[in-house]
Structure formats: C-alpha cells, structure tokens
Amino acid sequence: NNYGHMSLISITLMGIIATLHYVYSLGFYLLVPGGITTLLPHLVMLWFKRTGNKAALWAYGLLNALAIVALGFVDGFLDHTVLFGKTLAYNVLLPLHGGDPETVEKVFSLLPPAPVDVFLESTGVLTFIVSLFAMYFVYKFIQGNWKNEKLK
C-alpha cells in the first residue's frame, strides 16, 4: 500500500524534526526518546506487514495519533505556529496604524510575547506542517487496510 510508505516517511520526518527541535532547546539527553519516537513506527509497521492483524494496525494508528497530537498539534501548532502567526500579524498591522506600536500592542496584549529564536520556532512550525501530512497518510493507510478482508 503506497499510503503505508508515505505514512511511515511522514511520521519519521516529523519525529526527526521534533527531535532536532527538542535537542536544540532542551539538550542532547533527548536524543534517546527522540530516537525511540522515530524508530517505533517502523517496528510497529514491520509487525503489521508480517502478521497482517488488526491489533498491529490499531497500534500503528494509535502511535501515530499520539505523536501527531502531542508533537504536531500541542507543540507545533499551539506553541509555535500560533506565535508565528502573532508575529506575522504584528508586523503587518504595525504599518497599517501609522507605525504606532502602542495601538498594535493593545490588540495583542492577551497573547504571549513574540518568538525570538528562529530555528526553534521554524522547527516547531515545520513539525506542525509535517504532522498534517502524517495525519492524512495514516488515515488513508488505515482506511485502505480496514476494508481489506484479509486482516486477521
């Protein structure tokens, strides 16, 4: 199934980007959990390919769902993409109000401060973007296999 390969590639890419993101921000000790997060989908996919049972398919789907929600949505979207959008909107609105930063600051006073670390924020946004692809491909993979009568 082509969606299986694309799902595995996208979830692996998301794991690699998230690992780089966390190692950069928190330290090298996160290489081990990052490596496990990146390699575990391959092991579960291998289990599914060898056995073809529903438990392996469910495990692969659950593992992907956890990674997509935790890394893609909570960290990538809520922590980084929203902040990037705030910064972008701030830089667009500032010239529209005659360059008065106080007027624009009132609009954004409830949001957290703008990000300053470009690598950290860009890897967070990229994690979110790749998680969208991972979500699509894992859905298509599971949907295609669930209709298969040969599952045990």
PDB file of C-alpha atoms in Angstrom:
ATOM      1  CA  ASN A   1       0.000   0.000   0.000  1.00  0.00           C
ATOM      2  CA  ASN A   2       1.537   3.298  -1.115  1.00  0.00           C
ATOM      3  CA  TYR A   3      -0.148   5.194   1.728  1.00  0.00           C
ATOM      4  CA  GLY A   4       1.694   2.990   4.201  1.00  0.00           C
ATOM      5  CA  HIS A   5       5.051   4.064   2.815  1.00  0.00           C
ATOM      6  CA  MET A   6       4.049   7.729   2.764  1.00  0.00           C
ATOM      7  CA  SER A   7       2.681   7.442   6.291  1.00  0.00           C
ATOM      8  CA  LEU A   8       5.910   5.921   7.534  1.00  0.00           C
ATOM      9  CA  ILE A   9       8.012   8.559   5.766  1.00  0.00           C
ATOM     10  CA  SER A  10       5.950  11.464   7.094  1.00  0.00           C
ATOM     11  CA  ILE A  11       5.798  10.223  10.706  1.00  0.00           C
ATOM     12  CA  THR A  12       9.555   9.547  10.597  1.00  0.00           C
ATOM     13  CA  LEU A  13      10.242  13.004   9.218  1.00  0.00           C
ATOM     14  CA  MET A  14       8.061  14.513  11.923  1.00  0.00           C
ATOM     15  CA  GLY A  15       9.973  12.547  14.567  1.00  0.00           C
ATOM     16  CA  ILE A  16      13.331  13.703  13.222  1.00  0.00           C
ATOM     17  CA  ILE A  17      12.269  17.357  13.093  1.00  0.00           C
ATOM     18  CA  ALA A  18      10.752  17.185  16.586  1.00  0.00           C
ATOM     19  CA  THR A  19      13.904  15.511  17.921  1.00  0.00           C
ATOM     20  CA  LEU A  20      16.083  18.258  16.445  1.00  0.00           C
ATOM     21  CA  HIS A  21      13.696  20.811  17.903  1.00  0.00           C
ATOM     22  CA  TYR A  22      13.855  19.379  21.428  1.00  0.00           C
ATOM     23  CA  VAL A  23      17.572  18.607  21.377  1.00  0.00           C
ATOM     24  CA  TYR A  24      18.249  22.193  20.319  1.00  0.00           C
ATOM     25  CA  SER A  25      16.045  23.683  23.019  1.00  0.00           C
ATOM     26  CA  LEU A  26      16.480  21.262  25.933  1.00  0.00           C
ATOM     27  CA  GLY A  27      19.665  19.263  25.400  1.00  0.00           C
ATOM     28  CA  PHE A  28      21.266  16.143  23.998  1.00  0.00           C
ATOM     29  CA  TYR A  29      19.719  13.807  26.544  1.00  0.00           C
ATOM     30  CA  LEU A  30      16.537  13.926  24.449  1.00  0.00           C
ATOM     31  CA  LEU A  31      18.223  12.035  21.605  1.00  0.00           C
ATOM     32  CA  VAL A  32      17.212   8.723  23.191  1.00  0.00           C
ATOM     33  CA  PRO A  33      13.454   9.459  23.485  1.00  0.00           C
ATOM     34  CA  GLY A  34      13.598  11.129  20.072  1.00  0.00           C
ATOM     35  CA  GLY A  35      15.209   8.045  18.577  1.00  0.00           C
ATOM     36  CA  ILE A  36      12.570   5.811  20.137  1.00  0.00           C
ATOM     37  CA  THR A  37       9.795   8.076  18.844  1.00  0.00           C
ATOM     38  CA  THR A  38      11.314   7.970  15.376  1.00  0.00           C
ATOM     39  CA  LEU A  39      12.006   4.214  15.223  1.00  0.00           C
ATOM     40  CA  LEU A  40       8.926   2.817  16.961  1.00  0.00           C
ATOM     41  CA  PRO A  41       6.575   3.361  13.983  1.00  0.00           C
ATOM     42  CA  HIS A  42       8.956   1.289  11.832  1.00  0.00           C
ATOM     43  CA  LEU A  43       8.790  -1.605  14.285  1.00  0.00           C
ATOM     44  CA  VAL A  44       5.003  -1.489  14.501  1.00  0.00           C
ATOM     45  CA  MET A  45       4.725  -1.277  10.701  1.00  0.00           C
ATOM     46  CA  LEU A  46       7.039  -4.294  10.414  1.00  0.00           C
ATOM     47  CA  TRP A  47       4.791  -6.152  12.875  1.00  0.00           C
ATOM     48  CA  PHE A  48       1.758  -5.283  10.743  1.00  0.00           C
ATOM     49  CA  LYS A  49       3.436  -6.327   7.479  1.00  0.00           C
ATOM     50  CA  ARG A  50       4.491  -9.688   8.921  1.00  0.00           C
ATOM     51  CA  THR A  51       1.255 -10.589  10.673  1.00  0.00           C
ATOM     52  CA  GLY A  52      -1.430  -8.540   8.944  1.00  0.00           C
ATOM     53  CA  ASN A  53      -3.595  -8.473  12.068  1.00  0.00           C
ATOM     54  CA  LYS A  54      -5.903  -5.738  13.284  1.00  0.00           C
ATOM     55  CA  ALA A  55      -4.037  -5.270  16.571  1.00  0.00           C
ATOM     56  CA  ALA A  56      -0.902  -4.180  14.707  1.00  0.00           C
ATOM     57  CA  LEU A  57      -2.957  -1.810  12.552  1.00  0.00           C
ATOM     58  CA  TRP A  58      -4.605  -0.323  15.649  1.00  0.00           C
ATOM     59  CA  ALA A  59      -1.230   0.004  17.374  1.00  0.00           C
ATOM     60  CA  TYR A  60       0.217   1.818  14.372  1.00  0.00           C
ATOM     61  CA  GLY A  61      -2.775   4.146  14.211  1.00  0.00           C
ATOM     62  CA  LEU A  62      -2.678   4.848  17.946  1.00  0.00           C
ATOM     63  CA  LEU A  63       1.065   5.506  17.908  1.00  0.00           C
ATOM     64  CA  ASN A  64       0.639   7.935  15.021  1.00  0.00           C
ATOM     65  CA  ALA A  65      -2.310   9.644  16.698  1.00  0.00           C
ATOM     66  CA  LEU A  66      -0.340  10.188  19.910  1.00  0.00           C
ATOM     67  CA  ALA A  67       2.653  11.602  18.042  1.00  0.00           C
ATOM     68  CA  ILE A  68       0.515  13.829  15.818  1.00  0.00           C
ATOM     69  CA  VAL A  69      -1.468  15.245  18.737  1.00  0.00           C
ATOM     70  CA  ALA A  70       1.464  15.686  21.130  1.00  0.00           C
ATOM     71  CA  LEU A  71       4.180  16.820  18.742  1.00  0.00           C
ATOM     72  CA  GLY A  72       2.209  18.223  15.833  1.00  0.00           C
ATOM     73  CA  PHE A  73      -0.796  19.885  17.426  1.00  0.00           C
ATOM     74  CA  VAL A  74       0.141  20.737  21.005  1.00  0.00           C
ATOM     75  CA  ASP A  75       3.767  21.686  20.439  1.00  0.00           C
ATOM     76  CA  GLY A  76       3.914  22.518  16.744  1.00  0.00           C
ATOM     77  CA  PHE A  77       0.609  24.341  16.389  1.00  0.00           C
ATOM     78  CA  LEU A  78      -0.244  25.737  19.811  1.00  0.00           C
ATOM     79  CA  ASP A  79       3.282  26.586  20.972  1.00  0.00           C
ATOM     80  CA  HIS A  80       4.911  27.722  17.729  1.00  0.00           C
ATOM     81  CA  THR A  81       2.545  28.256  14.793  1.00  0.00           C
ATOM     82  CA  VAL A  82       0.218  30.487  16.817  1.00  0.00           C
ATOM     83  CA  LEU A  83       3.197  32.574  17.984  1.00  0.00           C
ATOM     84  CA  PHE A  84       4.495  32.793  14.425  1.00  0.00           C
ATOM     85  CA  GLY A  85       1.071  33.979  13.285  1.00  0.00           C
ATOM     86  CA  LYS A  86       1.058  36.581  16.039  1.00  0.00           C
ATOM     87  CA  THR A  87       4.442  37.896  14.973  1.00  0.00           C
ATOM     88  CA  LEU A  88       3.413  37.970  11.339  1.00  0.00           C
ATOM     89  CA  ALA A  89       0.154  39.775  12.144  1.00  0.00           C
ATOM     90  CA  TYR A  90       2.016  42.236  14.371  1.00  0.00           C
ATOM     91  CA  ASN A  91       4.429  43.111  11.584  1.00  0.00           C
ATOM     92  CA  VAL A  92       1.549  43.528   9.119  1.00  0.00           C
ATOM     93  CA  LEU A  93      -0.636  45.610  11.446  1.00  0.00           C
ATOM     94  CA  LEU A  94       2.123  47.907  12.665  1.00  0.00           C
ATOM     95  CA  PRO A  95       2.499  49.839   9.392  1.00  0.00           C
ATOM     96  CA  LEU A  96      -1.283  49.972   8.924  1.00  0.00           C
ATOM     97  CA  HIS A  97      -1.664  52.002  12.126  1.00  0.00           C
ATOM     98  CA  GLY A  98       0.904  54.582  11.165  1.00  0.00           C
ATOM     99  CA  GLY A  99       3.695  52.707  12.909  1.00  0.00           C
ATOM    100  CA  ASP A 100       2.210  53.232  16.372  1.00  0.00           C
ATOM    101  CA  PRO A 101       3.384  50.237  18.409  1.00  0.00           C
ATOM    102  CA  GLU A 102       1.114  51.072  21.358  1.00  0.00           C
ATOM    103  CA  THR A 103      -2.041  50.622  19.263  1.00  0.00           C
ATOM    104  CA  VAL A 104      -0.858  47.262  17.947  1.00  0.00           C
ATOM    105  CA  GLU A 105       0.310  46.140  21.412  1.00  0.00           C
ATOM    106  CA  LYS A 106      -3.219  46.713  22.759  1.00  0.00           C
ATOM    107  CA  VAL A 107      -4.542  44.311  20.149  1.00  0.00           C
ATOM    108  CA  PHE A 108      -2.020  41.608  21.136  1.00  0.00           C
ATOM    109  CA  SER A 109      -1.881  42.241  24.880  1.00  0.00           C
ATOM    110  CA  LEU A 110      -3.540  38.916  25.737  1.00  0.00           C
ATOM    111  CA  LEU A 111      -1.122  36.812  23.688  1.00  0.00           C
ATOM    112  CA  PRO A 112       2.332  35.690  24.826  1.00  0.00           C
ATOM    113  CA  PRO A 113       5.389  37.615  23.617  1.00  0.00           C
ATOM    114  CA  ALA A 114       6.677  37.188  20.097  1.00  0.00           C
ATOM    115  CA  PRO A 115       9.238  34.449  19.464  1.00  0.00           C
ATOM    116  CA  VAL A 116      12.909  35.348  19.130  1.00  0.00           C
ATOM    117  CA  ASP A 117      14.681  32.084  18.244  1.00  0.00           C
ATOM    118  CA  VAL A 118      14.249  31.492  14.512  1.00  0.00           C
ATOM    119  CA  PHE A 119      15.470  27.862  14.462  1.00  0.00           C
ATOM    120  CA  LEU A 120      13.316  26.843  17.408  1.00  0.00           C
ATOM    121  CA  GLU A 121      10.179  28.454  16.033  1.00  0.00           C
ATOM    122  CA  SER A 122      10.706  27.254  12.463  1.00  0.00           C
ATOM    123  CA  THR A 123      11.237  23.635  13.539  1.00  0.00           C
ATOM    124  CA  GLY A 124       8.069  23.890  15.645  1.00  0.00           C
ATOM    125  CA  VAL A 125       6.052  25.200  12.699  1.00  0.00           C
ATOM    126  CA  LEU A 126       7.603  22.585  10.401  1.00  0.00           C
ATOM    127  CA  THR A 127       6.637  19.841  12.870  1.00  0.00           C
ATOM    128  CA  PHE A 128       3.028  21.020  12.641  1.00  0.00           C
ATOM    129  CA  ILE A 129       3.081  21.110   8.837  1.00  0.00           C
ATOM    130  CA  VAL A 130       4.587  17.618   8.542  1.00  0.00           C
ATOM    131  CA  SER A 131       2.093  16.314  11.118  1.00  0.00           C
ATOM    132  CA  LEU A 132      -0.738  17.330   8.786  1.00  0.00           C
ATOM    133  CA  PHE A 133       0.743  15.120   6.065  1.00  0.00           C
ATOM    134  CA  ALA A 134       1.299  12.321   8.575  1.00  0.00           C
ATOM    135  CA  MET A 135      -2.320  12.575   9.703  1.00  0.00           C
ATOM    136  CA  TYR A 136      -3.618  12.359   6.137  1.00  0.00           C
ATOM    137  CA  PHE A 137      -1.428   9.430   5.123  1.00  0.00           C
ATOM    138  CA  VAL A 138      -2.053   7.367   8.254  1.00  0.00           C
ATOM    139  CA  TYR A 139      -5.796   7.912   7.799  1.00  0.00           C
ATOM    140  CA  LYS A 140      -5.669   6.746   4.178  1.00  0.00           C
ATOM    141  CA  PHE A 141      -3.455   3.785   5.130  1.00  0.00           C
ATOM    142  CA  ILE A 142      -5.764   2.599   7.893  1.00  0.00           C
ATOM    143  CA  GLN A 143      -8.871   3.223   5.796  1.00  0.00           C
ATOM    144  CA  GLY A 144      -7.442   1.193   2.913  1.00  0.00           C
ATOM    145  CA  ASN A 145      -6.410  -1.697   5.129  1.00  0.00           C
ATOM    146  CA  TRP A 146      -9.548  -1.733   7.233  1.00  0.00           C
ATOM    147  CA  LYS A 147     -11.600  -2.538   4.145  1.00  0.00           C
ATOM    148  CA  ASN A 148      -9.245  -5.450   3.382  1.00  0.00           C
ATOM    149  CA  GLU A 149     -10.919  -8.763   4.090  1.00  0.00           C
ATOM    150  CA  LYS A 150      -7.580 -10.479   4.694  1.00  0.00           C
ATOM    151  CA  LEU A 151      -6.923  -8.814   8.080  1.00  0.00           C
ATOM    152  CA  LYS A 152      -6.749 -11.275  10.945  1.00  0.00           C
TER     153      LYS A 152
END
